[in-house]
Structure formats: C-alpha cells, structure tokens
Amino acid sequence: MTTHTEHQAQPAREPLDVNTPGLSQFDIVREGARRDDIEIVHYEAQVAPGSKAERRLTRTVASFFLLTGLAATAFLVIYIWWPWEYAPGSGGDKWYTPLLGVTLGVALLGVGFGILTWGKKLLPKEVSIQDRHEGVVASDDRIITGQTMLYMADELGVKRRPLLGISLLAGLAPFGAVAAAPLVGGLISQPHKNNQMFTTGFAPAEGGAKIRLVREDGRPVRPADVSAGGQITVFPGIDHGVSNLHADSPALLIHLRDSDALESRQANERENHGDYMWGNYAAFSKICTHAGCPASLYEQQTNRLLCPCHQSQFLITDNARPIFGPASRRLPQLPIEVDSEGYFVAKSDYTETVGPDFWERP
C-alpha cells in the first residue's frame, strides 16, 4: 500500500449503500476503503482458482506445514522420552541436546517458509493509495469492518483449499505444544526421581561400606598427606568418581591449625555438626552455591575460600558461611573420619544439597 498526502483531486462520488442486496464482499470492502480515502487501484489473483499452479503451490505450502508438524512432534517425543541423563561412553544421552536443536530448527524453518510461500505466491496482489485525513466514524463501519475481515479470510483460500487448513492444523498444533513443553517439563518427569539432586558419589555403598577420599589419580588420602594450613581436592573412591559422572562430588579437604580447628568445631556444634570433623581436618564441597563454579582458592591466613567466577567468599571456620559476593548459602560439609587402615573416608554423604540452591526455594 502506498500512502501520500497530496494527489490530484478526484470528482466527488456518492457513497454506496452497503445494505444494498446483491453486493459482493469485495464491493463492500472497496466501498469501505473509499470511505477511508483509500483507492484500490490494482487487485489481482496471482494464480487462477483451480489451476495447476494453485494446486502445486497449495501442496508446497501444505508440505512445509506438515514438515513443521513432524519436526515439532519429534521434538516432543525426544524431549519427553529420549535418555538425557549423563552416562559414560557414547550413549544416546549425547544426542539429546543436538536432536532438540535440529528438530526445533526444522519446525521453525517449516512454518516460516510455509507462511512466506502462502503470502508471496497464493494471496492476491494489491496496490492501494490512501490520503491521511480526519473524519467522523459512520454508523455502518461495523458492517464494512466485518465484511472486510470475512473477505480477508476468504482470500486466504482455506475454504476452497482444504489441504491448507488440514496441514496448518497438523503443523501448528504440535508447534504450539513445543512452546508449552518447557513450561510443563517438571510435570512430565519428576526432577527429584532417584533422589539424584541429593545424592553424590560419597553416598555409602551397598551394605553401608564407607567411601574413601582419593586424589585425582585415585590414591587414597592419609592425614599425613595434608600439612597444617594446607588443603587438597578429594573425590569419591568409586568407579568414575573422578569423572564428570560425579561432578557434584569433589570436596576440599583442609588441615586447620589448632586455634582455627577449635573455632571450626565450636561452629559445627552450633549447627549440630559436632562429629563432622576428624581432628583438625574438615572437608567442604567445592561446588559454589551461587552458580556451581569450583570454589577452590583457599587463603589459609584468613581461612576464606574464594570462588573465582563471581568472587563469593566463604569462611571455613564458620561452617563455610558466605561472607562476600552473591552466594547466599554455605558450602555443604562432608562428614569425615579415618578408617582402620588410616585413610580418610566419608562417614555419610553430604547432608545438604550441593551446588546452586534453586531446587530448595519454595
């Protein structure tokens, strides 16, 4: 549509009575346009109704919408049933995110090309000229507006091209479900099933066997391995305990000096964690409770543990309480002791959730 403010004056024309019997929808649409100072100067169908070209274009648009429906349905099936939990090796979980991306991308392309082809190839071409003006709304504008909307619906061609309507419904219904799927994902699958949010690699093995604390190379740790004021990162001594399969498990084992250890034990007793330490040794989760980064920069003079991502700081001698930065929850403490062979073991799993605390919020 072309809009301008000045053009050669046209001779006055008597308004057409839109209630006159026998008027077509297009007559009423044209009259409504004229009353709004819009002159439709060119209007023609791009393809003849019932022609081979129309049928070919209808099939093309329908194919795009059906492709959208198939891709959207595949997205929903993958989202709900495809295995997504990490497993070592090259299992199906490695395809979960790529398949979601591919199916969603194909669905978006299908609906986009379908709408573009429909609008560019099947809808009539129109050239109109309009003057900007101010006028009083006439009483029969409601009739004109209603007929205009019906005429536009007719021009979409869904009634005489039922394949378009069927493909549109088949394509956009699953596409709409795709938009809703992430919102109801928590209702599709229980996020706390198997207690995976509250269990790490330090959970006792079958029969109650306690898990040893080991180095990155798998060697178990003795008290003598950590000097006073020092610290090392420890992992659960189980299969794949040092791998990403148990990425939520790493802990920082700290050998506190005597005065610091006394202060830490007193803080533990206030939280009913009196037996979490062994001697002057304490172990805390390395997973920052703000965003899950590794909090591993230990300053032994101040007993502060720093997370390098967003500068959260935790005071080890006060139950790893956050004292600076965005973290709002302390680091969980791992209860530890020494077994009969002199190696550190976890007395139990962490008794608080590890990492970011979004699942604890009401």
mmCIF file of C-alpha atoms in Angstrom, residues 115-311:
data_model
loop_
_atom_site.group_PDB
_atom_site.id
_atom_site.type_symbol
_atom_site.label_atom_id
_atom_site.label_comp_id
_atom_site.label_asym_id
_atom_site.label_seq_id
_atom_site.Cartn_x
_atom_site.Cartn_y
_atom_site.Cartn_z
ATOM 1 C CA ILE A 115 3.793 -18.613 5.699
ATOM 2 C CA LEU A 116 6.135 -16.813 3.284
ATOM 3 C CA THR A 117 5.132 -19.004 0.340
ATOM 4 C CA TRP A 118 1.441 -18.600 1.160
ATOM 5 C CA GLY A 119 1.718 -14.818 1.408
ATOM 6 C CA LYS A 120 4.031 -14.278 -1.567
ATOM 7 C CA LYS A 121 2.575 -16.766 -4.043
ATOM 8 C CA LEU A 122 -1.063 -17.506 -3.191
ATOM 9 C CA LEU A 123 -2.532 -14.275 -1.821
ATOM 10 C CA PRO A 124 -3.703 -11.656 -4.348
ATOM 11 C CA LYS A 125 -1.554 -8.660 -5.196
ATOM 12 C CA GLU A 126 -2.942 -5.301 -4.165
ATOM 13 C CA VAL A 127 -1.895 -1.686 -4.752
ATOM 14 C CA SER A 128 -3.805 0.986 -2.833
ATOM 15 C CA ILE A 129 -3.474 4.729 -2.348
ATOM 16 C CA GLN A 130 -4.582 6.463 0.837
ATOM 17 C CA ASP A 131 -4.915 10.051 1.995
ATOM 18 C CA ARG A 132 -4.273 10.938 5.596
ATOM 19 C CA HIS A 133 -7.407 12.526 6.968
ATOM 20 C CA GLU A 134 -9.645 13.014 9.960
ATOM 21 C CA GLY A 135 -13.278 12.068 9.788
ATOM 22 C CA VAL A 136 -16.326 11.075 11.773
ATOM 23 C CA VAL A 137 -16.909 7.325 12.115
ATOM 24 C CA ALA A 138 -20.027 6.316 10.192
ATOM 25 C CA SER A 139 -22.666 4.047 11.719
ATOM 26 C CA ASP A 140 -22.246 1.306 9.148
ATOM 27 C CA ASP A 141 -18.479 1.000 9.618
ATOM 28 C CA ARG A 142 -19.165 -2.137 11.664
ATOM 29 C CA ILE A 143 -20.655 -3.809 8.601
ATOM 30 C CA ILE A 144 -17.722 -2.759 6.465
ATOM 31 C CA THR A 145 -15.170 -3.983 9.017
ATOM 32 C CA GLY A 146 -16.926 -7.328 9.423
ATOM 33 C CA GLN A 147 -17.182 -7.917 5.706
ATOM 34 C CA THR A 148 -13.554 -6.895 5.268
ATOM 35 C CA MET A 149 -12.433 -9.495 7.788
ATOM 36 C CA LEU A 150 -14.592 -12.185 6.166
ATOM 37 C CA TYR A 151 -13.249 -11.244 2.760
ATOM 38 C CA MET A 152 -9.663 -11.493 4.008
ATOM 39 C CA ALA A 153 -10.439 -14.939 5.431
ATOM 40 C CA ASP A 154 -11.883 -15.999 2.092
ATOM 41 C CA GLU A 155 -8.848 -14.704 0.239
ATOM 42 C CA LEU A 156 -6.631 -16.934 2.357
ATOM 43 C CA GLY A 157 -8.243 -19.732 0.388
ATOM 44 C CA VAL A 158 -8.640 -22.195 3.233
ATOM 45 C CA LYS A 159 -12.259 -22.998 2.322
ATOM 46 C CA ARG A 160 -11.523 -23.867 -1.299
ATOM 47 C CA ARG A 161 -8.107 -25.339 -0.426
ATOM 48 C CA PRO A 162 -8.897 -27.746 2.451
ATOM 49 C CA LEU A 163 -5.409 -29.240 2.261
ATOM 50 C CA LEU A 164 -4.048 -25.915 3.549
ATOM 51 C CA GLY A 165 -6.381 -25.924 6.547
ATOM 52 C CA ILE A 166 -5.576 -29.542 7.432
ATOM 53 C CA SER A 167 -1.820 -29.017 7.077
ATOM 54 C CA LEU A 168 -1.999 -25.776 9.053
ATOM 55 C CA LEU A 169 -3.749 -27.545 11.920
ATOM 56 C CA ALA A 170 -1.451 -30.575 11.742
ATOM 57 C CA GLY A 171 1.636 -28.378 11.688
ATOM 58 C CA LEU A 172 0.851 -25.632 14.167
ATOM 59 C CA ALA A 173 -0.823 -27.764 16.860
ATOM 60 C CA PRO A 174 2.420 -29.681 17.641
ATOM 61 C CA PHE A 175 4.351 -26.436 17.180
ATOM 62 C CA GLY A 176 2.249 -24.824 19.908
ATOM 63 C CA ALA A 177 2.876 -27.818 22.151
ATOM 64 C CA VAL A 178 6.618 -27.318 21.634
ATOM 65 C CA ALA A 179 6.326 -23.806 23.092
ATOM 66 C CA ALA A 180 4.472 -25.172 26.129
ATOM 67 C CA ALA A 181 6.684 -28.225 26.704
ATOM 68 C CA PRO A 182 9.487 -26.477 28.653
ATOM 69 C CA LEU A 183 6.894 -24.808 30.880
ATOM 70 C CA VAL A 184 5.383 -28.129 31.926
ATOM 71 C CA GLY A 185 8.595 -30.176 31.752
ATOM 72 C CA GLY A 186 8.673 -30.600 35.506
ATOM 73 C CA LEU A 187 5.244 -32.203 35.319
ATOM 74 C CA ILE A 188 6.327 -34.607 32.572
ATOM 75 C CA SER A 189 9.266 -36.060 34.513
ATOM 76 C CA GLN A 190 9.865 -35.897 38.255
ATOM 77 C CA PRO A 191 13.091 -33.850 38.638
ATOM 78 C CA HIS A 192 13.839 -35.437 42.018
ATOM 79 C CA LYS A 193 13.359 -39.058 40.974
ATOM 80 C CA ASN A 194 16.005 -41.445 42.299
ATOM 81 C CA ASN A 195 16.970 -38.608 44.657
ATOM 82 C CA GLN A 196 19.674 -37.528 42.190
ATOM 83 C CA MET A 197 19.659 -33.935 43.432
ATOM 84 C CA PHE A 198 20.559 -35.043 46.952
ATOM 85 C CA THR A 199 22.979 -37.932 46.327
ATOM 86 C CA THR A 200 26.661 -37.711 45.361
ATOM 87 C CA GLY A 201 29.487 -40.205 44.926
ATOM 88 C CA PHE A 202 30.166 -40.136 48.669
ATOM 89 C CA ALA A 203 26.894 -41.903 49.485
ATOM 90 C CA PRO A 204 27.707 -45.197 51.280
ATOM 91 C CA ALA A 205 27.933 -48.231 49.016
ATOM 92 C CA GLU A 206 25.662 -51.244 49.255
ATOM 93 C CA GLY A 207 25.978 -52.841 52.659
ATOM 94 C CA GLY A 208 26.889 -49.491 54.221
ATOM 95 C CA ALA A 209 30.546 -49.519 53.157
ATOM 96 C CA LYS A 210 32.043 -46.040 53.584
ATOM 97 C CA ILE A 211 33.637 -44.306 50.615
ATOM 98 C CA ARG A 212 37.293 -43.305 50.760
ATOM 99 C CA LEU A 213 38.551 -39.845 49.871
ATOM 100 C CA VAL A 214 41.003 -40.115 46.977
ATOM 101 C CA ARG A 215 43.221 -37.840 44.910
ATOM 102 C CA GLU A 216 42.685 -37.169 41.221
ATOM 103 C CA ASP A 217 44.904 -40.143 40.374
ATOM 104 C CA GLY A 218 42.841 -42.447 42.610
ATOM 105 C CA ARG A 219 45.267 -42.704 45.549
ATOM 106 C CA PRO A 220 43.569 -42.674 48.973
ATOM 107 C CA VAL A 221 44.455 -39.849 51.345
ATOM 108 C CA ARG A 222 46.011 -40.147 54.802
ATOM 109 C CA PRO A 223 46.065 -37.331 57.417
ATOM 110 C CA ALA A 224 49.829 -37.015 56.980
ATOM 111 C CA ASP A 225 49.333 -36.121 53.318
ATOM 112 C CA VAL A 226 47.995 -32.656 54.201
ATOM 113 C CA SER A 227 50.227 -30.254 56.128
ATOM 114 C CA ALA A 228 48.826 -27.809 58.700
ATOM 115 C CA GLY A 229 47.200 -24.891 56.889
ATOM 116 C CA GLY A 230 47.159 -26.867 53.656
ATOM 117 C CA GLN A 231 44.377 -28.339 51.555
ATOM 118 C CA ILE A 232 43.834 -30.786 48.708
ATOM 119 C CA THR A 233 40.915 -31.617 46.445
ATOM 120 C CA VAL A 234 39.453 -35.067 47.068
ATOM 121 C CA PHE A 235 36.998 -37.241 45.161
ATOM 122 C CA PRO A 236 34.890 -40.297 46.000
ATOM 123 C CA GLY A 237 36.914 -43.503 45.699
ATOM 124 C CA ILE A 238 34.449 -45.292 43.419
ATOM 125 C CA ASP A 239 34.295 -46.181 39.707
ATOM 126 C CA HIS A 240 34.307 -42.951 37.669
ATOM 127 C CA GLY A 241 34.462 -40.980 40.922
ATOM 128 C CA VAL A 242 36.918 -38.521 39.342
ATOM 129 C CA SER A 243 34.896 -38.171 36.114
ATOM 130 C CA ASN A 244 32.031 -35.903 35.116
ATOM 131 C CA LEU A 245 29.656 -38.657 36.185
ATOM 132 C CA HIS A 246 30.204 -37.406 39.748
ATOM 133 C CA ALA A 247 30.953 -33.762 39.001
ATOM 134 C CA ASP A 248 28.895 -32.738 42.043
ATOM 135 C CA SER A 249 31.082 -34.695 44.476
ATOM 136 C CA PRO A 250 34.545 -33.001 44.754
ATOM 137 C CA ALA A 251 35.423 -31.677 48.202
ATOM 138 C CA LEU A 252 38.208 -29.569 49.633
ATOM 139 C CA LEU A 253 39.975 -31.361 52.496
ATOM 140 C CA ILE A 254 41.567 -28.747 54.779
ATOM 141 C CA HIS A 255 44.032 -29.246 57.632
ATOM 142 C CA LEU A 256 43.271 -26.383 60.020
ATOM 143 C CA ARG A 257 45.719 -25.037 62.593
ATOM 144 C CA ASP A 258 44.871 -25.790 66.222
ATOM 145 C CA SER A 259 43.198 -22.479 67.060
ATOM 146 C CA ASP A 260 41.277 -22.427 63.768
ATOM 147 C CA ALA A 261 40.179 -26.036 64.233
ATOM 148 C CA LEU A 262 38.841 -25.219 67.719
ATOM 149 C CA GLU A 263 36.825 -22.321 66.293
ATOM 150 C CA SER A 264 35.523 -24.527 63.485
ATOM 151 C CA ARG A 265 34.435 -27.305 65.874
ATOM 152 C CA GLN A 266 32.551 -24.777 68.006
ATOM 153 C CA ALA A 267 30.766 -23.510 64.905
ATOM 154 C CA ASN A 268 29.919 -27.100 63.942
ATOM 155 C CA GLU A 269 28.443 -27.787 67.364
ATOM 156 C CA ARG A 270 26.131 -24.801 66.979
ATOM 157 C CA GLU A 271 24.765 -26.465 63.847
ATOM 158 C CA ASN A 272 24.623 -29.966 65.355
ATOM 159 C CA HIS A 273 27.557 -30.958 63.177
ATOM 160 C CA GLY A 274 29.851 -31.755 66.081
ATOM 161 C CA ASP A 275 31.119 -35.026 64.593
ATOM 162 C CA TYR A 276 31.686 -33.785 61.019
ATOM 163 C CA MET A 277 35.393 -33.044 61.541
ATOM 164 C CA TRP A 278 38.181 -35.539 62.255
ATOM 165 C CA GLY A 279 40.775 -33.932 64.472
ATOM 166 C CA ASN A 280 41.830 -30.676 62.827
ATOM 167 C CA TYR A 281 40.591 -31.787 59.401
ATOM 168 C CA ALA A 282 37.399 -30.584 57.701
ATOM 169 C CA ALA A 283 36.004 -31.208 54.230
ATOM 170 C CA PHE A 284 33.636 -28.922 52.339
ATOM 171 C CA SER A 285 32.026 -29.161 48.919
ATOM 172 C CA LYS A 286 33.940 -27.367 46.176
ATOM 173 C CA ILE A 287 30.776 -26.558 44.225
ATOM 174 C CA CYS A 288 29.826 -22.926 44.812
ATOM 175 C CA THR A 289 26.241 -22.495 45.977
ATOM 176 C CA HIS A 290 25.796 -19.476 43.704
ATOM 177 C CA ALA A 291 26.357 -20.770 40.172
ATOM 178 C CA GLY A 292 28.133 -24.108 40.569
ATOM 179 C CA CYS A 293 31.688 -22.947 39.840
ATOM 180 C CA PRO A 294 34.635 -24.619 41.632
ATOM 181 C CA ALA A 295 35.347 -22.688 44.837
ATOM 182 C CA SER A 296 38.987 -23.709 45.289
ATOM 183 C CA LEU A 297 41.071 -20.614 46.092
ATOM 184 C CA TYR A 298 41.875 -21.124 49.778
ATOM 185 C CA GLU A 299 43.539 -18.354 51.776
ATOM 186 C CA GLN A 300 44.990 -20.072 54.845
ATOM 187 C CA GLN A 301 45.751 -16.859 56.777
ATOM 188 C CA THR A 302 42.084 -15.813 56.864
ATOM 189 C CA ASN A 303 40.502 -19.257 56.356
ATOM 190 C CA ARG A 304 38.469 -17.883 53.467
ATOM 191 C CA LEU A 305 37.573 -19.920 50.408
ATOM 192 C CA LEU A 306 37.098 -17.866 47.239
ATOM 193 C CA CYS A 307 35.077 -18.765 44.163
ATOM 194 C CA PRO A 308 36.862 -17.154 41.166
ATOM 195 C CA CYS A 309 33.756 -16.901 38.977
ATOM 196 C CA HIS A 310 31.810 -14.226 40.881
ATOM 197 C CA GLN A 311 34.074 -13.616 43.898
#
